[in-house]
PDB file of C-alpha atoms in Angstrom:
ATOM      1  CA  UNK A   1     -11.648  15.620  -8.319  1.00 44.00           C
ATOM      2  CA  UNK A   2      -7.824  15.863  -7.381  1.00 52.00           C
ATOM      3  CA  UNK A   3      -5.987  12.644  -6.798  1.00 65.00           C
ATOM      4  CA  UNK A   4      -4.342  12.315  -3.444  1.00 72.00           C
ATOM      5  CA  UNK A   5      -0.574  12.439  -3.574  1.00 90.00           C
ATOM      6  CA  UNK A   6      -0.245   9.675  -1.045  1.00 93.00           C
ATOM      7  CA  UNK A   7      -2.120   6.731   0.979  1.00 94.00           C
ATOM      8  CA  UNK A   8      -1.878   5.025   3.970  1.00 94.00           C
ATOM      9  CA  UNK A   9      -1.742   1.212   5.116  1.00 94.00           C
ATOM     10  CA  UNK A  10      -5.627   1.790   5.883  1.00 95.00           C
ATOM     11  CA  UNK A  11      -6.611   3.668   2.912  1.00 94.00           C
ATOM     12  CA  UNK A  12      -4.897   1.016   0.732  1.00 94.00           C
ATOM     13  CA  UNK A  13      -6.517  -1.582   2.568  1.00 95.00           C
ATOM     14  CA  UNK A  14      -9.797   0.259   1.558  1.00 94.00           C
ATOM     15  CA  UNK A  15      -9.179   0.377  -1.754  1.00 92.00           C
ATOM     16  CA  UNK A  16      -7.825  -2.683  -2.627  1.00 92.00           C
ATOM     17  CA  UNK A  17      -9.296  -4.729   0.352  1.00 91.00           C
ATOM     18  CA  UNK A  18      -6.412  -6.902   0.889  1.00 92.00           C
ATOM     19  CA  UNK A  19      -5.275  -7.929   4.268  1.00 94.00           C
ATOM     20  CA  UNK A  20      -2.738  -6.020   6.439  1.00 95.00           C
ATOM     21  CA  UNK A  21      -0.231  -9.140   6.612  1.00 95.00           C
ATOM     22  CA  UNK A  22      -0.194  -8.549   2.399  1.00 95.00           C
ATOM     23  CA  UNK A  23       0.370  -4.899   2.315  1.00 95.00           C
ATOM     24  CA  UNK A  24       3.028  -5.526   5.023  1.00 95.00           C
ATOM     25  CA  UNK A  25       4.974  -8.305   2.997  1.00 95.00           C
ATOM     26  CA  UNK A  26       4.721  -6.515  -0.184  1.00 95.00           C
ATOM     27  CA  UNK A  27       6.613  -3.681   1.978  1.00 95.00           C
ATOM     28  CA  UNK A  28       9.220  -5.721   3.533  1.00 95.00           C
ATOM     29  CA  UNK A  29      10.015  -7.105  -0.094  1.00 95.00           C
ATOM     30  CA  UNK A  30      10.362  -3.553  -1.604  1.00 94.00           C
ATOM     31  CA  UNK A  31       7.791  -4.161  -3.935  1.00 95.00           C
ATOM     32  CA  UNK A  32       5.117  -1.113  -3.035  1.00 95.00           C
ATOM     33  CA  UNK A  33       6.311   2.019  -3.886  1.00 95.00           C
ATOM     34  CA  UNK A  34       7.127   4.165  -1.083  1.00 95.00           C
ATOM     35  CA  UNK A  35       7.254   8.042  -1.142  1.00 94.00           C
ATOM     36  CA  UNK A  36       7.495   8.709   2.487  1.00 93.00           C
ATOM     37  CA  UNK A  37       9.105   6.383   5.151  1.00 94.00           C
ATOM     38  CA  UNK A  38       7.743   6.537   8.806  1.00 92.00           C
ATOM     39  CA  UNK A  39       9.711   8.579  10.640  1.00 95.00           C
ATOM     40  CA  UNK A  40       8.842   6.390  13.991  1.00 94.00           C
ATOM     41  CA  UNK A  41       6.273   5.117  16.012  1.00 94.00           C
ATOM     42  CA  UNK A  42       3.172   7.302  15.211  1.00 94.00           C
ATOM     43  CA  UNK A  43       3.922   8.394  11.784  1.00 95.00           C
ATOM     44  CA  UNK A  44       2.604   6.768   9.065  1.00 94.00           C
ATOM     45  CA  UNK A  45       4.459   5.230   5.757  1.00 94.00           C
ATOM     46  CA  UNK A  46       3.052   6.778   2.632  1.00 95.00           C
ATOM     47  CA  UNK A  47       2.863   4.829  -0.737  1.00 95.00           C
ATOM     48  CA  UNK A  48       2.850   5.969  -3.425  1.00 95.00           C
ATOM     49  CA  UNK A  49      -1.107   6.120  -5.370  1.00 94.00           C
ATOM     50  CA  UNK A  50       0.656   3.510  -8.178  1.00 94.00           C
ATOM     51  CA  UNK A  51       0.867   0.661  -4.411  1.00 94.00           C
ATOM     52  CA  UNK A  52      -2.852   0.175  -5.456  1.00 94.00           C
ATOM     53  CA  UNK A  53      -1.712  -1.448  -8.825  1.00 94.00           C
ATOM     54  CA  UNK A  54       0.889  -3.508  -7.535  1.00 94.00           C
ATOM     55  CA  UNK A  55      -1.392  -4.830  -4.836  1.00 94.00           C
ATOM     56  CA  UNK A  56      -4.070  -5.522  -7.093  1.00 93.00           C
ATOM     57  CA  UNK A  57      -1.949  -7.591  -8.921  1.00 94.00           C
ATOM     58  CA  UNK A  58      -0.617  -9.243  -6.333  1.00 93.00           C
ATOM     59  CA  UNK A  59      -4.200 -10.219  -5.193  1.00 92.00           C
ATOM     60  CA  UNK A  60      -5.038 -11.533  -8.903  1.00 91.00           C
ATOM     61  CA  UNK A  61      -1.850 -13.988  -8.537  1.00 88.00           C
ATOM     62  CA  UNK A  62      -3.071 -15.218  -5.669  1.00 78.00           C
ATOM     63  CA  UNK A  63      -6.756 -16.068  -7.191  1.00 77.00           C
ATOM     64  CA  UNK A  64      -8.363 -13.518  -4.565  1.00 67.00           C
ATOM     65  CA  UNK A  65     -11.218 -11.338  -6.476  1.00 65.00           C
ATOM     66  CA  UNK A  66     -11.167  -7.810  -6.484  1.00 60.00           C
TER      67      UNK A  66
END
C-alpha cells in the first residue's frame, strides 16, 4: 500500500486523535511541517505525512494517551 503524499487537518485528527485547537497551535507555532499552504478559504493546508510524529509527541508531553 502507497503512502499518501499529504494529509489534511481531519485526516490528522484521525490518525493521531488530537483535538483541532492542538493541530491548529502546533501550526501557528511552525512546528508541523507544511508542504502545501491554503491558498484561501476552501482549500485545504497539507502537512506533510512526518505532522503525525510531531503531533504524537506533542500529545505524549502533554500526558494524553495515544
Amino acid at each position: 500500500m502507497q503512502q499518501k503524499q499529504t494529509l489534511t487537518r481531519t485526516e490528522l485528527q484521525k490518525a493521531t486523535g488530537a483535538p483541532v485547537y492542538v493541530i491548529t497551535y502546533l501550526r501557528d507555532c511552525e512546528r508541523l511541517p507544511i508542504v502545501q499552504k491554503s491558498r484561501g478559504k476552501g482549500y485545504p493546508t497539507r502537512y506533510h505525512p512526518d505532522a503525525v510524529k510531531v503531533l504524537k509527541t506533542h500529545l505524549q508531553k502533554a500526558g494524553k494517551p495515544e
